[in-house]
PDB file of C-alpha atoms and ligand atoms in Angstrom:
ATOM      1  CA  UNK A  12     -83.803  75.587 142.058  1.00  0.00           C
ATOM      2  CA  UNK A  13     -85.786  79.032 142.456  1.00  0.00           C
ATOM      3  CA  UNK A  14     -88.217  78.916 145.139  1.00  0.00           C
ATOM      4  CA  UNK A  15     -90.813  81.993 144.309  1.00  0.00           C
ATOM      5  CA  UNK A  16     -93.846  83.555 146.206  1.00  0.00           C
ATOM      6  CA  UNK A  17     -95.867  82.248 143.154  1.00  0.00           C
ATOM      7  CA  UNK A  18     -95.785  78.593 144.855  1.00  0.00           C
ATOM      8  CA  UNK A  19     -97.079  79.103 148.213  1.00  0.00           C
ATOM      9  CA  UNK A  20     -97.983  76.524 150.301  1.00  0.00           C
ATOM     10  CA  UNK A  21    -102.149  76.136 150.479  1.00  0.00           C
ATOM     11  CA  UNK A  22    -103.176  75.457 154.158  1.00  0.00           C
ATOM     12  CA  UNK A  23    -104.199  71.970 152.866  1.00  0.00           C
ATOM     13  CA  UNK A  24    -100.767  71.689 151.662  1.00  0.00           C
ATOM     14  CA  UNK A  25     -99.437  72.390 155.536  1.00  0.00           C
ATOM     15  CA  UNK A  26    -102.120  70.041 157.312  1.00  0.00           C
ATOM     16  CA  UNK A  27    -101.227  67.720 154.307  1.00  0.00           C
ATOM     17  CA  UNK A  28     -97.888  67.343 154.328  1.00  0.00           C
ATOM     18  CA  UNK A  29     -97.645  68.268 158.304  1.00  0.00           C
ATOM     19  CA  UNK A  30     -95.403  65.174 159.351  1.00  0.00           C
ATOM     20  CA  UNK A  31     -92.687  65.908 156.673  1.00  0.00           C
ATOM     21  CA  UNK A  32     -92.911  69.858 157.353  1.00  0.00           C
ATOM     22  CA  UNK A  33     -92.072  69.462 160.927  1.00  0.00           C
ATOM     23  CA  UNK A  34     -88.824  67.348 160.298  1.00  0.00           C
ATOM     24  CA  UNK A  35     -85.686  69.106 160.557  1.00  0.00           C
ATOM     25  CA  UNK A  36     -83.834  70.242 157.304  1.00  0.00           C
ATOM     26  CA  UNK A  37     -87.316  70.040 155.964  1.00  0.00           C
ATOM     27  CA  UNK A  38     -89.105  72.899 157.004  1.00  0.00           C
ATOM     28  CA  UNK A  39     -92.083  74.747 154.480  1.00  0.00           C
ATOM     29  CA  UNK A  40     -89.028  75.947 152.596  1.00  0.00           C
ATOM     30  CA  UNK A  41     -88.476  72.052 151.398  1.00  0.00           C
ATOM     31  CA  UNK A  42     -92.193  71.249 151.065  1.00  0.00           C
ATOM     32  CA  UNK A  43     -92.041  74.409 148.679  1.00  0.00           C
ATOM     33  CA  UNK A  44     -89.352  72.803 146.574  1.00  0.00           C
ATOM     34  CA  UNK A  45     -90.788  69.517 146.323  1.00  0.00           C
ATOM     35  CA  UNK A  46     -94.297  71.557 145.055  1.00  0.00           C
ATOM     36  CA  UNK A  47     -92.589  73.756 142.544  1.00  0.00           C
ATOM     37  CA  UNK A  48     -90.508  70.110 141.514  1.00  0.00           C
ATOM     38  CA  UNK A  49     -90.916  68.435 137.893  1.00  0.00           C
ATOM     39  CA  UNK A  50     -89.640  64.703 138.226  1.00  0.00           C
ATOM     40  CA  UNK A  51     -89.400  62.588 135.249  1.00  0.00           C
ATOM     41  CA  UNK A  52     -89.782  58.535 136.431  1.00  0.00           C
ATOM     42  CA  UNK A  53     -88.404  56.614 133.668  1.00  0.00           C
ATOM     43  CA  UNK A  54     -90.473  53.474 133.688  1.00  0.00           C
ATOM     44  CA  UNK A  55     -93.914  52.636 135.523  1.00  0.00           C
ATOM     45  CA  UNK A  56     -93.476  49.245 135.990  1.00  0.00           C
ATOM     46  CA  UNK A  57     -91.857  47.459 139.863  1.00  0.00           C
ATOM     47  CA  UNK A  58     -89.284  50.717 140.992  1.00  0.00           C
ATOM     48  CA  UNK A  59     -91.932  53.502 138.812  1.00  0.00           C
ATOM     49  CA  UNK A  60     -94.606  52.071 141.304  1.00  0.00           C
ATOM     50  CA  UNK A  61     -93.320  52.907 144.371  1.00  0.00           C
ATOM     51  CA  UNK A  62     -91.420  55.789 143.238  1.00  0.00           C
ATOM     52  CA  UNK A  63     -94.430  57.403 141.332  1.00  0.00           C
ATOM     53  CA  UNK A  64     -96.743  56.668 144.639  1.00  0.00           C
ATOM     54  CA  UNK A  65     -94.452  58.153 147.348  1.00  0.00           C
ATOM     55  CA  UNK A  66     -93.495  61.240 145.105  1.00  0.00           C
ATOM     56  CA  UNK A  67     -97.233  61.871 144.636  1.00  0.00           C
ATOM     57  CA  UNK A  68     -97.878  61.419 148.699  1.00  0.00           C
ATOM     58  CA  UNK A  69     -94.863  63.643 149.193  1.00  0.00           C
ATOM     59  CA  UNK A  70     -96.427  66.547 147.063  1.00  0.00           C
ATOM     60  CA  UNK A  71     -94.370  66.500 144.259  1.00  0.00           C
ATOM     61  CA  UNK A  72     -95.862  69.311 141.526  1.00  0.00           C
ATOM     62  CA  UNK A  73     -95.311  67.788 138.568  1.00  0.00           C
ATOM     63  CA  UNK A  74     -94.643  64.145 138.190  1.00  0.00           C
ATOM     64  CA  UNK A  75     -94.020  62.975 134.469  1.00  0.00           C
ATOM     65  CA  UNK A  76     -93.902  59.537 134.005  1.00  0.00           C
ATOM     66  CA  UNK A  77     -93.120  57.357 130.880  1.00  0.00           C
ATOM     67  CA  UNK A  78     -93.240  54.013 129.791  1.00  0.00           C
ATOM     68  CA  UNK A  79     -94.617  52.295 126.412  1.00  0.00           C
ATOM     69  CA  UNK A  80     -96.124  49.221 127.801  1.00  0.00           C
ATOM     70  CA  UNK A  81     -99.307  47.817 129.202  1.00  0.00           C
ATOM     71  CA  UNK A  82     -99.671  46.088 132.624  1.00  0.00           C
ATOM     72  CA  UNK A  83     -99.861  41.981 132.210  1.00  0.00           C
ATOM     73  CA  UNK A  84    -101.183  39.733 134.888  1.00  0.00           C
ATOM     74  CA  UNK A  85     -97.554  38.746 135.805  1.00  0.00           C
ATOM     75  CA  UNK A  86     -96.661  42.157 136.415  1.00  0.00           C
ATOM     76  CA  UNK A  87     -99.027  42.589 139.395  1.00  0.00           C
ATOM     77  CA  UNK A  88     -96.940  40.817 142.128  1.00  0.00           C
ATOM     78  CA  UNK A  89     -94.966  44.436 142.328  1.00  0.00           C
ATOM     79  CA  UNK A  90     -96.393  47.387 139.532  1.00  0.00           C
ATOM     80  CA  UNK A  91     -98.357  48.331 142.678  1.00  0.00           C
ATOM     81  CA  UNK A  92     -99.332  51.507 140.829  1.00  0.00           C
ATOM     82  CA  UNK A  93    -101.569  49.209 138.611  1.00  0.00           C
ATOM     83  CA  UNK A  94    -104.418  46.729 139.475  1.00  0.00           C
ATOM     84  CA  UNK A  95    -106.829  44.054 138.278  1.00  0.00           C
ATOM     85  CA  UNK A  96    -109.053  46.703 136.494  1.00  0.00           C
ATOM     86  CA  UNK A  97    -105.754  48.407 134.285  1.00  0.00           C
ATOM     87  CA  UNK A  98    -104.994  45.293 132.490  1.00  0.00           C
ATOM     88  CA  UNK A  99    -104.198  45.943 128.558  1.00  0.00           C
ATOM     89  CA  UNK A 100    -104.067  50.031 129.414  1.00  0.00           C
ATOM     90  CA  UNK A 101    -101.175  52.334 128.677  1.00  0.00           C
ATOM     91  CA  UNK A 102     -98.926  51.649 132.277  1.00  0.00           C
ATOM     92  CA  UNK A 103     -98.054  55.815 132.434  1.00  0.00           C
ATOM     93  CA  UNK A 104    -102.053  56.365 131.568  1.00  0.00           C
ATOM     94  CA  UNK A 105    -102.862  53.501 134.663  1.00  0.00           C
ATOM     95  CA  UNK A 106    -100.226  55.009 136.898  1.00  0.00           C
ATOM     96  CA  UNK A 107    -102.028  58.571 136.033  1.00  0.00           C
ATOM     97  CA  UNK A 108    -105.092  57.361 137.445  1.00  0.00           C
ATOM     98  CA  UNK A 109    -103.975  55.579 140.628  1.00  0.00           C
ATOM     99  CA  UNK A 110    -101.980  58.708 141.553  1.00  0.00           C
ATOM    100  CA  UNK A 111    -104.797  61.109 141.161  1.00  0.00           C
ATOM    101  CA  UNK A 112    -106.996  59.201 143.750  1.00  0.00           C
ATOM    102  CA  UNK A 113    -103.497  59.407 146.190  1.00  0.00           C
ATOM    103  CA  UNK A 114    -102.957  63.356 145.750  1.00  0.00           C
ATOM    104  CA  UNK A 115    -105.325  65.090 143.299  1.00  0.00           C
ATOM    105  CA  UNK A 116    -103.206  68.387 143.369  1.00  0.00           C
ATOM    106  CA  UNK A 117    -100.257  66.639 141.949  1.00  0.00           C
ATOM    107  CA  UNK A 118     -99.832  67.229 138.315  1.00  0.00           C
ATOM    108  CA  UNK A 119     -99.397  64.062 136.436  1.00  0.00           C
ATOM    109  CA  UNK A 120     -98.036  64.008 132.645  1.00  0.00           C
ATOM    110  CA  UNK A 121     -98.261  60.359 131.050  1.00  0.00           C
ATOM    111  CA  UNK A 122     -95.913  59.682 128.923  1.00  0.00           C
ATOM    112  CA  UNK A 123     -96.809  56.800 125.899  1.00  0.00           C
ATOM    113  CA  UNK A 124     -93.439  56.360 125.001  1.00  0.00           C
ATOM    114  CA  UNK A 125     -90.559  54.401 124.430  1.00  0.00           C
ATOM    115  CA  UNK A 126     -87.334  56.300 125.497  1.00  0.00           C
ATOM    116  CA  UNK A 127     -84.558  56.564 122.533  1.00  0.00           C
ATOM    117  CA  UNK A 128     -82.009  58.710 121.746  1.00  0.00           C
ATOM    118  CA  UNK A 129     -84.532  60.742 119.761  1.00  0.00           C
ATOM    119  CA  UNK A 130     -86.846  62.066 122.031  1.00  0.00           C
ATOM    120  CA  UNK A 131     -85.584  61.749 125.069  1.00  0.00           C
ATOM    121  CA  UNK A 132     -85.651  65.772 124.912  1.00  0.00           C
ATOM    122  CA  UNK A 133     -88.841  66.389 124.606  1.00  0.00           C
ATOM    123  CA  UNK A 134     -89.697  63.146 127.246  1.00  0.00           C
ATOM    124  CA  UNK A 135     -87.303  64.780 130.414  1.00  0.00           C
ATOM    125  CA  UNK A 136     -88.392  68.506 129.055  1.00  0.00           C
ATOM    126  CA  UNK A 137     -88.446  70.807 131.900  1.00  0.00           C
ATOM    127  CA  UNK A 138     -87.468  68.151 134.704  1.00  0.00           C
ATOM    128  CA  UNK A 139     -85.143  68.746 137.055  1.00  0.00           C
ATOM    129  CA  UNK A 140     -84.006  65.072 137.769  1.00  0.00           C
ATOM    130  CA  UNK A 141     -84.445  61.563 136.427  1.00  0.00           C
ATOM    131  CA  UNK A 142     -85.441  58.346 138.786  1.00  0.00           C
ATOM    132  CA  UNK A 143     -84.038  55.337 136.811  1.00  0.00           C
ATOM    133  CA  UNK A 144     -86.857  52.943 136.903  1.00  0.00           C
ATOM    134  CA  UNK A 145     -86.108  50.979 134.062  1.00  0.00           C
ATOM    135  CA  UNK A 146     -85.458  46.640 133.774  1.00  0.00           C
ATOM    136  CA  UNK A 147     -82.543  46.976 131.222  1.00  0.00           C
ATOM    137  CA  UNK A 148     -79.460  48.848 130.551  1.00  0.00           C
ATOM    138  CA  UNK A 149     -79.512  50.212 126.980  1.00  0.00           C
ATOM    139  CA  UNK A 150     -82.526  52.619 127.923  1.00  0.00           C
ATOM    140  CA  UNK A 151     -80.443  53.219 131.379  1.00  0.00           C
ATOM    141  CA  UNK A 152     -77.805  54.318 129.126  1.00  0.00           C
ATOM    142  CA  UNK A 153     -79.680  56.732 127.160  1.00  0.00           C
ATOM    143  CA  UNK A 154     -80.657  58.159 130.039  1.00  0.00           C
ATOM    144  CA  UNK A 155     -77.464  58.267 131.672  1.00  0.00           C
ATOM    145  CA  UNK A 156     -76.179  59.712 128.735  1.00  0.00           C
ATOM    146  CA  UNK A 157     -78.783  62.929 128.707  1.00  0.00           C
ATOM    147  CA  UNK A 158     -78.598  63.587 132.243  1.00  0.00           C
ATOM    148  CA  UNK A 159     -74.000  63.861 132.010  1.00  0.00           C
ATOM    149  CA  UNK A 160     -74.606  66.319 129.004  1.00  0.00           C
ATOM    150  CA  UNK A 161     -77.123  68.370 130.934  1.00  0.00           C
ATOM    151  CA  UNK A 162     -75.808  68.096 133.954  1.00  0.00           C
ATOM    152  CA  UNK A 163     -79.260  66.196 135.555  1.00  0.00           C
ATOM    153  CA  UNK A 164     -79.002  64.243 138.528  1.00  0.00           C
ATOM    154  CA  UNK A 165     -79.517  60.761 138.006  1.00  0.00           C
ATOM    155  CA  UNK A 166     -81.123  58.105 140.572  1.00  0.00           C
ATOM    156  CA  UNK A 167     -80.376  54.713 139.863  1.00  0.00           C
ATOM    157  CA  UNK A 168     -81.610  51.796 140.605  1.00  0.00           C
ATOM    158  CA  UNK A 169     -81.831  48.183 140.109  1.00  0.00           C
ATOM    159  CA  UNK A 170     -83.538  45.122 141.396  1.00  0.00           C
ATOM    160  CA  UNK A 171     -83.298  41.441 140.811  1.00  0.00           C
ATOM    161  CA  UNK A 172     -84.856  38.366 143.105  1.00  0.00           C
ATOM    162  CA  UNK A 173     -84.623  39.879 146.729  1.00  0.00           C
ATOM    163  CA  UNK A 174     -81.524  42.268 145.963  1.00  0.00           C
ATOM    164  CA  UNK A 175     -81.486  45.439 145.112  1.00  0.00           C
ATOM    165  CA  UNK A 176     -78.763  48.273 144.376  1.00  0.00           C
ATOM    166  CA  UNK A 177     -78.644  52.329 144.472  1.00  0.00           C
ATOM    167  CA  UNK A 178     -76.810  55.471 144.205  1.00  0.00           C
ATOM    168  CA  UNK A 179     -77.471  58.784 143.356  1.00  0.00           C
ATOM    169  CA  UNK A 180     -75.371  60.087 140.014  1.00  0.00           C
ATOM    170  CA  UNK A 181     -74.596  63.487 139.385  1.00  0.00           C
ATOM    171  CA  UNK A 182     -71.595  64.521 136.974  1.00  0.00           C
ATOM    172  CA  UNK A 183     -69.251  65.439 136.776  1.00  0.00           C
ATOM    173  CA  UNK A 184     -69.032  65.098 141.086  1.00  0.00           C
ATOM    174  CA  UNK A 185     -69.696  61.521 140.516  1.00  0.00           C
ATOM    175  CA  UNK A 186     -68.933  58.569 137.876  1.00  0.00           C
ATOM    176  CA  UNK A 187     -71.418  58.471 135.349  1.00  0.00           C
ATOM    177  CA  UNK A 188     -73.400  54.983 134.829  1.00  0.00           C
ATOM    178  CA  UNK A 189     -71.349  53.972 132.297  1.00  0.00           C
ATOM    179  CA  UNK A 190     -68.243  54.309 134.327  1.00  0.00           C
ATOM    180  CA  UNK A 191     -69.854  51.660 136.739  1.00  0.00           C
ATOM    181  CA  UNK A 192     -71.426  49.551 134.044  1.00  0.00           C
ATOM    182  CA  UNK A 193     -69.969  50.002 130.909  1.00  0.00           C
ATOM    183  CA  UNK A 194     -71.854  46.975 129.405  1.00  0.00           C
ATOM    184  CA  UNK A 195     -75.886  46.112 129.101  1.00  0.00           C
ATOM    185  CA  UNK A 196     -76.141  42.176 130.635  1.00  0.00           C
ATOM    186  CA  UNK A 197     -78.676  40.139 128.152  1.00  0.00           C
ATOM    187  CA  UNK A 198     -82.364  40.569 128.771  1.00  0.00           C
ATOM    188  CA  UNK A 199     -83.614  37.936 130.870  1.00  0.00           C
ATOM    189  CA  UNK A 200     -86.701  36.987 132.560  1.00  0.00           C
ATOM    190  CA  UNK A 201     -85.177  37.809 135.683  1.00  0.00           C
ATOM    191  CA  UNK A 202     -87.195  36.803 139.113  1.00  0.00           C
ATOM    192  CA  UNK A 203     -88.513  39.460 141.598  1.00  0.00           C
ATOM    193  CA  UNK A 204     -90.345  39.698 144.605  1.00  0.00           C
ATOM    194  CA  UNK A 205     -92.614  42.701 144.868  1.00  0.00           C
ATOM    195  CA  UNK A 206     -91.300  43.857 148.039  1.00  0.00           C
ATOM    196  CA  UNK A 207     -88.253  44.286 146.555  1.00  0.00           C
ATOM    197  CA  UNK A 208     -89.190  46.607 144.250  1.00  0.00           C
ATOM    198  CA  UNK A 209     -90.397  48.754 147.214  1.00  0.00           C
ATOM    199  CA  UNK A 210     -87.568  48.646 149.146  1.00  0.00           C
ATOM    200  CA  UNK A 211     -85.535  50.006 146.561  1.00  0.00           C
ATOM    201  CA  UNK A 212     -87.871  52.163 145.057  1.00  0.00           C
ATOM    202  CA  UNK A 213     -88.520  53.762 148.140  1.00  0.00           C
ATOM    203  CA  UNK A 214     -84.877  54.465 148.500  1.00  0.00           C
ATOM    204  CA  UNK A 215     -84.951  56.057 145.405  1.00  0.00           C
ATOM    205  CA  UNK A 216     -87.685  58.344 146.888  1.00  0.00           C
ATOM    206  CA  UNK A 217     -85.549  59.184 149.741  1.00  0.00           C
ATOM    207  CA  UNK A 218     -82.790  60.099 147.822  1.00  0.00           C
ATOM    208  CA  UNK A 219     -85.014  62.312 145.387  1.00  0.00           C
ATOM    209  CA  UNK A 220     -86.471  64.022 147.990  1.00  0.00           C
ATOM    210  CA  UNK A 221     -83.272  64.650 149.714  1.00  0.00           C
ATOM    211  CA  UNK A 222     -82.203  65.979 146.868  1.00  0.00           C
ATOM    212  CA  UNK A 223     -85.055  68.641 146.603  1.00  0.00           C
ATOM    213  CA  UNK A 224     -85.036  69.701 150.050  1.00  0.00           C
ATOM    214  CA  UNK A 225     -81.064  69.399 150.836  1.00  0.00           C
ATOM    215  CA  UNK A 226     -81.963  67.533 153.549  1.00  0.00           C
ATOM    216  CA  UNK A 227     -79.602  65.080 154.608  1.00  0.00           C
ATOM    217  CA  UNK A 228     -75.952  63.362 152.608  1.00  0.00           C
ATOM    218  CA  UNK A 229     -76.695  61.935 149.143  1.00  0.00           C
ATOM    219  CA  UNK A 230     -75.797  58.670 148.117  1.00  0.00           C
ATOM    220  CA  UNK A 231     -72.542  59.945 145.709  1.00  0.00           C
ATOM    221  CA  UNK A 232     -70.033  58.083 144.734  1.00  0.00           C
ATOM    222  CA  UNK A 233     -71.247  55.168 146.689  1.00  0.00           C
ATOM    223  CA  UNK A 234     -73.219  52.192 145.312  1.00  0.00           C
ATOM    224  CA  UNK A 235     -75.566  50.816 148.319  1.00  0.00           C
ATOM    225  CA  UNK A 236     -76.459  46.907 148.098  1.00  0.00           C
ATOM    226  CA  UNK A 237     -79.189  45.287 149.860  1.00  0.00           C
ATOM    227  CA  UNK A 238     -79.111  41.508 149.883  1.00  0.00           C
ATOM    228  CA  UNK A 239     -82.881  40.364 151.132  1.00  0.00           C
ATOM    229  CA  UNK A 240     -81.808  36.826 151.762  1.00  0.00           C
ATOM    230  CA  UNK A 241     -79.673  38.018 154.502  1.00  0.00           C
ATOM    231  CA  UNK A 242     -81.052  41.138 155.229  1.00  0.00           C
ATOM    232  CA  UNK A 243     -77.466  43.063 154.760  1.00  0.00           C
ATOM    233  CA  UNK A 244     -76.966  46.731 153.288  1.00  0.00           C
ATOM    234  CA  UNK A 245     -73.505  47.322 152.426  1.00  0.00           C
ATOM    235  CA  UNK A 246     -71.821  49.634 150.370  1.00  0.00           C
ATOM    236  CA  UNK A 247     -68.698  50.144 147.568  1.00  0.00           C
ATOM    237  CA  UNK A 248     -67.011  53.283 146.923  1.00  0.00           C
ATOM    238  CA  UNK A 249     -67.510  54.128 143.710  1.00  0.00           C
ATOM    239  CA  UNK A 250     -64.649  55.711 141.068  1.00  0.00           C
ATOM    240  CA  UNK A 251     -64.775  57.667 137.961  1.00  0.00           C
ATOM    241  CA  UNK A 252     -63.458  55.772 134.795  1.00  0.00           C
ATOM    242  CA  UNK A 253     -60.904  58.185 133.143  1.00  0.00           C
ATOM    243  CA  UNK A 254     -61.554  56.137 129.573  1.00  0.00           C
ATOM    244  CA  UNK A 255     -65.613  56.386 129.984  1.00  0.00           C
ATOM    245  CA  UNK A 256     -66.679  57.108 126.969  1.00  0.00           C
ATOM    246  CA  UNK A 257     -69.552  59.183 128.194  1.00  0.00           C
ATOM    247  CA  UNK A 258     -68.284  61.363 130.879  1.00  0.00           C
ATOM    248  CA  UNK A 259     -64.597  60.494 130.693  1.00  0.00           C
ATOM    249  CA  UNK A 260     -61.951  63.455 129.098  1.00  0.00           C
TER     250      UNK A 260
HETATM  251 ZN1   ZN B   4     -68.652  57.865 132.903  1.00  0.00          ZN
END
């Protein structure tokens, strides 16, 4: 990523963003990355919230966000980005408008769409990676799929009840999705607790951000698992599939 003059940091930006600035490996250099940053969040629903909230605090530039549905009253336990007031609205239009109020110098593209094979060119455009925030694996697969042939990094993440999984993707240094998960499991109305989704999702953040400002060891070729009930992380190491039939030979 090319870090120009033509993105200096505004002295709001450094009084802004002061607490991140002075951490080490962060620096104005990293702020400047994460301003001059396009990130497209796949899905504005329990993982976009968080992640589309704590990019926007962070001072992400460009934050494009996509998702084809509208927020229901049983969504509002955990699609934090939306309230009371954005029921029957567009979810990327509702997540627009929350973020604005959180950092109006972040630019926010909404995305009405419904990711498919066909456009997901023209949705991830410019980006320069994708934050899986998706509930079901065929879209996760498309997305997968775009980000091994353009060589995108790929957050993923996943939540279900109080349990939650993560790891940061990036072929061809790491398996693919589909080498992990070479299947989609049947849609389900699947329980969640909206804490959950923020725990991951903020991971997801993390990882994102590391990512922009090289701070820190990204979560490769590991799959992180948090299990809520017993309040346990632990971790598998994770291997390429040779046979994959996206990224294998
Ligand atoms: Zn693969």
């Amino acid at each position: 990523m090319m870090v120009t003059n033509q993105t200096p940091l505004t002295p709001d930006d450094k009084e802004r963003f002061k607490r991140q600035i002075i951490l080490p490996g962060w620096g104005e250099d990293g702020q400047k990355k994460v301003k001059q940053a396009t990130i497209f969040i796949a899905g504005a629903g329990g993982l976009g919230s968080p992640v589309a909230i704590y990019l926007a605090a962070a001072g992400v530039g460009t934050v494009r966000i996509c998702d084809c549905g509208e927020p229901e009253l049983s969504n509002l336990n955990r699609q934090v980005v939306h309230s009371d007031k954005d029921l029957g609205k567009n979810k990327a239009l509702s997540a627009r408008e929350t973020l604005a109020h959180i950092n109006p110098h972040v630019t926010v593209e909404a995305l009405s769409a419904k990711i498919v094979q066909e456009n997901i060119a023209d949705l991830v455009g410019d980006a320069s990676i994708i934050v899986d925030c998706m509930d079901n694996f065929p879209t996760r697969h498309i997305l997968n799929e775009y980000a091994f042939r353009n060589t995108l990094p790929f957050v993923h993440a996943g939540v279900f009840g109080m349990s939650g999984q993560l790891t940061f993707i990036h072929t061809p240094e790491t398996p693919c999705l589909y080498c992990i998960f070479p299947g989609s499991p049947p849609p389900e109305l699947f329980p969640i607790v909206g804490a959950t989704a923020g725990v991951i999702g903020t991971l997801e953040v993390l990882e994102t951000l590391k990512y922009l400002t090289g701070k820190g060891t990204l979560l490769k070729n590991r799959m992180l698992f948090w299990d809520g009930d017993q309040m346990h992380f632990h971790e598998i190491t994770l291997q390429k599939d040779p046979h994959c039939s996206v990224c294998g030979k």
